[in-house]
Coordinates of C-alpha atoms in Angstrom, one line a residue:
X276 CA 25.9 36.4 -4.3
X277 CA 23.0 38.8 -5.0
X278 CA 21.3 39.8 -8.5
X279 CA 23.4 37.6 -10.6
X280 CA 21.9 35.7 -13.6
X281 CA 22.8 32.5 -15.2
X282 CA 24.8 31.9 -11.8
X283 CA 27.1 28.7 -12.7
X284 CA 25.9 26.8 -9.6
X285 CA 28.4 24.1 -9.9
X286 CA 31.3 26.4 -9.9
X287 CA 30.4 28.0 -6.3
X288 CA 29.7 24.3 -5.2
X289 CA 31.6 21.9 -3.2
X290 CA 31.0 19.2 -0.2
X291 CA 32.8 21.4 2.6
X292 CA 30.6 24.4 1.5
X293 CA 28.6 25.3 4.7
X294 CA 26.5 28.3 4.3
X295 CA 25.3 29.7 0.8
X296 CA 23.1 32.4 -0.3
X297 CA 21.7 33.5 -3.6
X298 CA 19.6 36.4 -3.5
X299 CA 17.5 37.3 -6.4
X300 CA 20.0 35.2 -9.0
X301 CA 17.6 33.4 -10.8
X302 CA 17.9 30.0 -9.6
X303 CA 15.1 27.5 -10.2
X304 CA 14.7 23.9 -9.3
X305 CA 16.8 22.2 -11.3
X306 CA 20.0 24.5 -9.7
X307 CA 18.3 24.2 -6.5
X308 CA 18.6 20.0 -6.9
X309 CA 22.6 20.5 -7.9
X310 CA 23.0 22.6 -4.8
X311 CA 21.6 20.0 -2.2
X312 CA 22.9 17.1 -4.2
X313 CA 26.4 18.5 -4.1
X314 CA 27.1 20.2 -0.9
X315 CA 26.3 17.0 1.6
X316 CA 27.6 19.2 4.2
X317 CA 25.5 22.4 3.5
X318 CA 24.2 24.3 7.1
X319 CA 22.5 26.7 5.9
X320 CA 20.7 27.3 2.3
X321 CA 19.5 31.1 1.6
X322 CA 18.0 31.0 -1.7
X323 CA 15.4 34.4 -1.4
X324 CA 13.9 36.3 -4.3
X325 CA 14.5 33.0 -6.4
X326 CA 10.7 32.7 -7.6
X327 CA 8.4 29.3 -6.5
X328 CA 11.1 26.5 -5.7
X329 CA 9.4 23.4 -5.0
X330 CA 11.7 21.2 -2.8
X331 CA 12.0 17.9 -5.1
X332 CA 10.8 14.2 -3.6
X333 CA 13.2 13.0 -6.2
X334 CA 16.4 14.3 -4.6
X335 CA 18.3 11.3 -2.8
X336 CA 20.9 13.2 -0.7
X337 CA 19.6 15.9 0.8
X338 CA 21.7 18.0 3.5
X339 CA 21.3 18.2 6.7
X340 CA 20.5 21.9 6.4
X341 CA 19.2 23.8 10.2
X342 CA 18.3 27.1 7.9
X343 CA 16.5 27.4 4.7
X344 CA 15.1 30.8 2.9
X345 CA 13.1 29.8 -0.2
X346 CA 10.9 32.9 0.8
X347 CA 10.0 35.3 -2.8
X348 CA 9.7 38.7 -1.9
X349 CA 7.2 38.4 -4.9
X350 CA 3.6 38.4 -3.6
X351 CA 2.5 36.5 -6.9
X352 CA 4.9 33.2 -5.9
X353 CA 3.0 30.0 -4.9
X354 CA 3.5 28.7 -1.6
X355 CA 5.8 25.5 -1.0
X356 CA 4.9 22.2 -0.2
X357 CA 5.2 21.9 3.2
X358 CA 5.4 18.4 3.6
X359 CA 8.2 17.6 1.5
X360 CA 10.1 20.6 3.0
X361 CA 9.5 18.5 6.3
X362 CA 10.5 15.3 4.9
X363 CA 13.9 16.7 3.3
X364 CA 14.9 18.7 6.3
X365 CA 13.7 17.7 9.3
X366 CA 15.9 19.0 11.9
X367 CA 15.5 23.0 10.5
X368 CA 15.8 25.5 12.8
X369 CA 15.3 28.6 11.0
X370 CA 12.5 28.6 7.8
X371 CA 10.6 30.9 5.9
X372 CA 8.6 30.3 3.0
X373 CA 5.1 31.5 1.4
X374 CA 2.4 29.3 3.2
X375 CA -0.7 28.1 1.8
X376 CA -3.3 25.6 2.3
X377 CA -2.4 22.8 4.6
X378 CA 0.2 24.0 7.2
X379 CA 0.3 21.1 10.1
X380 CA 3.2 19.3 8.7
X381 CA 4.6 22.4 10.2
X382 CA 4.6 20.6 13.9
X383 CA 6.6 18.3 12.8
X384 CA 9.5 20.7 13.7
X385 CA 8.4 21.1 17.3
X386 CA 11.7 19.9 18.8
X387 CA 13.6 21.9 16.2
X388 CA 12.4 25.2 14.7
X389 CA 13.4 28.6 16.2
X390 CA 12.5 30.6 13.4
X391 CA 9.8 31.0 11.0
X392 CA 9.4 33.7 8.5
X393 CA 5.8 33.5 6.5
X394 CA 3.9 34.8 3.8
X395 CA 0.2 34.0 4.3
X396 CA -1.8 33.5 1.1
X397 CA -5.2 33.5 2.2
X398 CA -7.1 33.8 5.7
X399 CA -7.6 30.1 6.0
X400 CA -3.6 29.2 6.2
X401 CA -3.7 32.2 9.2
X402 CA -6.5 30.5 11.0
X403 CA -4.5 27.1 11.1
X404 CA -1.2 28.4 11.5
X405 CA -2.3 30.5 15.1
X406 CA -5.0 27.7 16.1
X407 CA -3.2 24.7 15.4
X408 CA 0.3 24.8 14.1
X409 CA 2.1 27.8 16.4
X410 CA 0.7 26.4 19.6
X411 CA 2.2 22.8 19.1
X412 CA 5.8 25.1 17.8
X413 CA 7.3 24.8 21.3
X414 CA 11.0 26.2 20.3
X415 CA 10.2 28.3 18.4
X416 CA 11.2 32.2 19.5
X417 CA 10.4 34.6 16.5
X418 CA 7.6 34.4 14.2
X419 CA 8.0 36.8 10.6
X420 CA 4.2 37.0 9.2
X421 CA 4.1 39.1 5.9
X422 CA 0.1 39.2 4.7
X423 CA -1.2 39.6 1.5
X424 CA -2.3 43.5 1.9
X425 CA -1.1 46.1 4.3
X426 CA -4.7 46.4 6.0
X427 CA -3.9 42.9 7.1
X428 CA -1.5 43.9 9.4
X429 CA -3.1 45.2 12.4
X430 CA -5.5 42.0 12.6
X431 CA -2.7 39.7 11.9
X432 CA -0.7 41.2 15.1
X433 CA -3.4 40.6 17.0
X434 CA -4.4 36.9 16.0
X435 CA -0.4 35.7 16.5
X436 CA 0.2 37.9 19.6
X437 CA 1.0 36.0 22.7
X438 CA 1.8 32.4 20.4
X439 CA 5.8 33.1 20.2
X440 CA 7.9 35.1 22.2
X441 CA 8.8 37.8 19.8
X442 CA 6.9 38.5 16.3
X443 CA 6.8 40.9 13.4
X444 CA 4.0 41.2 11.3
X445 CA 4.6 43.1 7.5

Protein backbone atom coordinates (compact mmCIF):
# COMPACT_ATOMS: atom_id res chain seq x y z
CA UNK A 1 0.00 0.00 0.00
CA UNK A 2 1.39 3.47 -0.57
CA UNK A 3 -0.04 7.01 0.55
CA UNK A 4 -2.92 5.72 2.28
CA UNK A 5 -4.15 7.31 5.61
CA UNK A 6 -5.86 5.93 8.52
CA UNK A 7 -4.73 2.40 7.03
CA UNK A 8 -6.94 -0.26 9.17
CA UNK A 9 -3.78 -2.26 10.01
CA UNK A 10 -5.63 -5.14 11.46
CA UNK A 11 -7.59 -5.71 8.41
CA UNK A 12 -4.35 -6.28 6.04
CA UNK A 13 -2.98 -8.46 9.06
CA UNK A 14 -2.82 -12.10 9.60
CA UNK A 15 -0.12 -14.79 10.97
CA UNK A 16 0.65 -16.38 7.39
CA UNK A 17 1.36 -12.76 6.16
CA UNK A 18 5.01 -12.74 4.96
CA UNK A 19 6.10 -9.64 3.40
CA UNK A 20 4.23 -6.18 4.03
CA UNK A 21 4.92 -2.69 3.06
CA UNK A 22 3.40 0.63 3.80
CA UNK A 23 4.88 3.49 2.15
CA UNK A 24 4.16 6.87 3.31
CA UNK A 25 0.53 5.63 5.13
CA UNK A 26 0.87 7.16 8.24
CA UNK A 27 1.63 4.48 10.55
CA UNK A 28 3.05 5.26 13.91
CA UNK A 29 4.07 3.01 16.79
CA UNK A 30 1.19 1.88 18.14
CA UNK A 31 0.15 0.32 14.35
CA UNK A 32 3.65 -0.68 14.10
CA UNK A 33 3.26 -2.92 17.66
CA UNK A 34 -0.16 -4.53 16.07
CA UNK A 35 1.81 -5.40 12.91
CA UNK A 36 4.65 -7.40 14.74
CA UNK A 37 2.38 -8.67 17.42
CA UNK A 38 0.02 -10.16 14.84
CA UNK A 39 1.94 -11.50 11.90
CA UNK A 40 4.38 -14.10 13.99
CA UNK A 41 5.39 -15.18 10.62
CA UNK A 42 6.24 -11.73 9.11
CA UNK A 43 9.75 -11.92 6.68
CA UNK A 44 10.01 -8.91 5.72
CA UNK A 45 8.58 -5.42 7.28
CA UNK A 46 8.76 -2.18 4.81
CA UNK A 47 7.33 0.59 6.67
CA UNK A 48 9.28 3.81 4.73
CA UNK A 49 8.14 7.38 4.81
CA UNK A 50 6.24 6.45 8.10
CA UNK A 51 7.84 9.35 10.25
CA UNK A 52 10.26 8.36 13.68
CA UNK A 53 9.11 4.69 14.64
CA UNK A 54 10.79 3.66 17.61
CA UNK A 55 10.90 -0.19 17.82
CA UNK A 56 9.01 -0.84 21.33
CA UNK A 57 11.05 -2.94 24.33
CA UNK A 58 7.49 -3.62 25.44
CA UNK A 59 6.45 -5.84 22.45
CA UNK A 60 6.59 -9.64 23.62
CA UNK A 61 6.36 -11.40 20.15
CA UNK A 62 8.31 -10.07 17.86
CA UNK A 63 8.86 -11.71 14.21
CA UNK A 64 11.49 -13.18 13.05
CA UNK A 65 11.81 -10.48 10.33
CA UNK A 66 15.40 -10.83 7.88
CA UNK A 67 14.27 -7.15 6.30
CA UNK A 68 13.11 -4.06 7.93
CA UNK A 69 12.73 -0.34 6.30
CA UNK A 70 11.74 2.10 9.04
CA UNK A 71 13.93 4.62 6.95
CA UNK A 72 11.87 8.48 6.62
CA UNK A 73 12.66 10.05 3.52
CA UNK A 74 12.14 13.12 5.84
CA UNK A 75 15.49 14.63 6.80
CA UNK A 76 13.85 16.14 10.11
CA UNK A 77 13.00 12.31 11.53
CA UNK A 78 15.08 11.22 14.54
CA UNK A 79 17.21 8.38 14.27
CA UNK A 80 16.10 4.81 15.85
CA UNK A 81 17.43 3.18 18.67
CA UNK A 82 19.68 0.90 17.53
CA UNK A 83 19.95 -1.31 20.26
CA UNK A 84 16.49 -2.39 20.63
CA UNK A 85 16.27 -2.74 16.78
CA UNK A 86 19.17 -5.40 17.50
CA UNK A 87 17.45 -6.90 20.36
CA UNK A 88 14.05 -7.40 18.46
CA UNK A 89 15.49 -8.70 15.28
CA UNK A 90 18.57 -10.16 15.44
CA UNK A 91 18.94 -12.29 12.57
CA UNK A 92 18.13 -9.11 9.87
CA UNK A 93 19.64 -9.20 6.80
CA UNK A 94 18.57 -6.22 5.05
CA UNK A 95 18.10 -2.70 7.28
CA UNK A 96 17.92 0.89 6.81
CA UNK A 97 17.18 3.42 9.14
CA UNK A 98 18.29 7.14 10.12
CA UNK A 99 21.51 6.68 12.37
CA UNK A 100 22.61 8.71 15.12
CA UNK A 101 24.76 8.74 18.06
CA UNK A 102 25.87 5.34 19.20
CA UNK A 103 26.02 2.85 16.22
CA UNK A 104 28.12 -0.30 17.52
CA UNK A 105 25.14 -2.33 18.40
CA UNK A 106 25.31 -2.44 14.75
CA UNK A 107 28.02 -5.43 14.93
CA UNK A 108 25.94 -7.31 16.44
CA UNK A 109 24.54 -8.33 12.94
CA UNK A 110 28.00 -9.52 11.72
CA UNK A 111 26.93 -13.01 10.88
CA UNK A 112 23.65 -11.68 9.42
CA UNK A 113 23.32 -8.29 7.65
CA UNK A 114 23.73 -7.92 3.88
CA UNK A 115 22.20 -4.74 3.51
CA UNK A 116 22.27 -1.46 5.21
CA UNK A 117 20.65 1.60 3.95
CA UNK A 118 21.55 4.91 6.27
CA UNK A 119 20.87 8.35 6.93
CA UNK A 120 23.74 9.96 8.88
CA UNK A 121 22.71 12.67 11.28
CA UNK A 122 25.88 14.26 12.15
CA UNK A 123 29.67 13.63 11.38
CA UNK A 124 30.27 11.73 14.57
CA UNK A 125 27.76 8.68 13.67
CA UNK A 126 29.97 8.66 10.08
CA UNK A 127 33.22 8.46 11.97
CA UNK A 128 32.00 5.33 14.00
CA UNK A 129 30.06 3.72 11.49
CA UNK A 130 33.47 3.52 8.82
CA UNK A 131 36.05 3.15 11.84
CA UNK A 132 34.37 0.82 13.94
CA UNK A 133 31.01 -0.62 12.87
CA UNK A 134 31.45 -1.37 8.84
CA UNK A 135 34.79 -3.08 9.39
CA UNK A 136 33.42 -5.67 11.98
CA UNK A 137 30.06 -5.94 9.17
CA UNK A 138 31.58 -9.02 7.50
CA UNK A 139 28.38 -10.05 5.24
CA UNK A 140 27.47 -7.28 4.52
CA UNK A 141 27.58 -6.44 0.43
CA UNK A 142 25.86 -2.91 -0.15
CA UNK A 143 26.02 -0.02 1.97
CA UNK A 144 23.13 2.98 1.15
CA UNK A 145 24.63 6.27 2.95
CA UNK A 146 22.22 9.37 2.46
CA UNK A 147 24.03 12.52 4.40
CA UNK A 148 22.55 15.37 5.74
CA UNK A 149 23.52 17.99 2.74
CA UNK A 150 24.47 17.30 -0.78
CA UNK A 151 28.06 18.72 -0.27
CA UNK A 152 28.48 15.73 2.00
CA UNK A 153 28.48 13.48 -0.73
CA UNK A 154 31.79 13.52 -2.25
CA UNK A 155 33.64 13.19 1.24
CA UNK A 156 31.20 10.56 2.37
CA UNK A 157 32.20 8.36 -0.81
CA UNK A 158 35.46 8.67 0.03
CA UNK A 159 35.40 7.79 3.90
CA UNK A 160 33.10 4.36 3.18
CA UNK A 161 34.97 3.45 -0.06
CA UNK A 162 36.75 0.24 0.06
CA UNK A 163 34.59 -0.98 3.59
CA UNK A 164 31.73 -2.97 1.57
CA UNK A 165 31.78 -4.38 -1.71
CA UNK A 166 29.33 -2.10 -3.47
CA UNK A 167 27.97 1.39 -1.99
CA UNK A 168 25.88 4.41 -2.91
CA UNK A 169 26.24 7.56 -1.29
CA UNK A 170 23.05 10.29 -1.72
Amino acid sequence: MTRCRDVDVGAVLGSHLKFLRLNNCNIGNDAFVEIVSKCPGLASLQLPNNGALRVPFTCSSMPPLLSLDILCCDGGSAPQDVVAIVAAFPRLEELALHLGGDCSALIRLQKSLRRLCVRLSDELTAAELATRVLPRLLSLQRLDVIVPRQTDVAAAGQRFRCLVPSIAVR
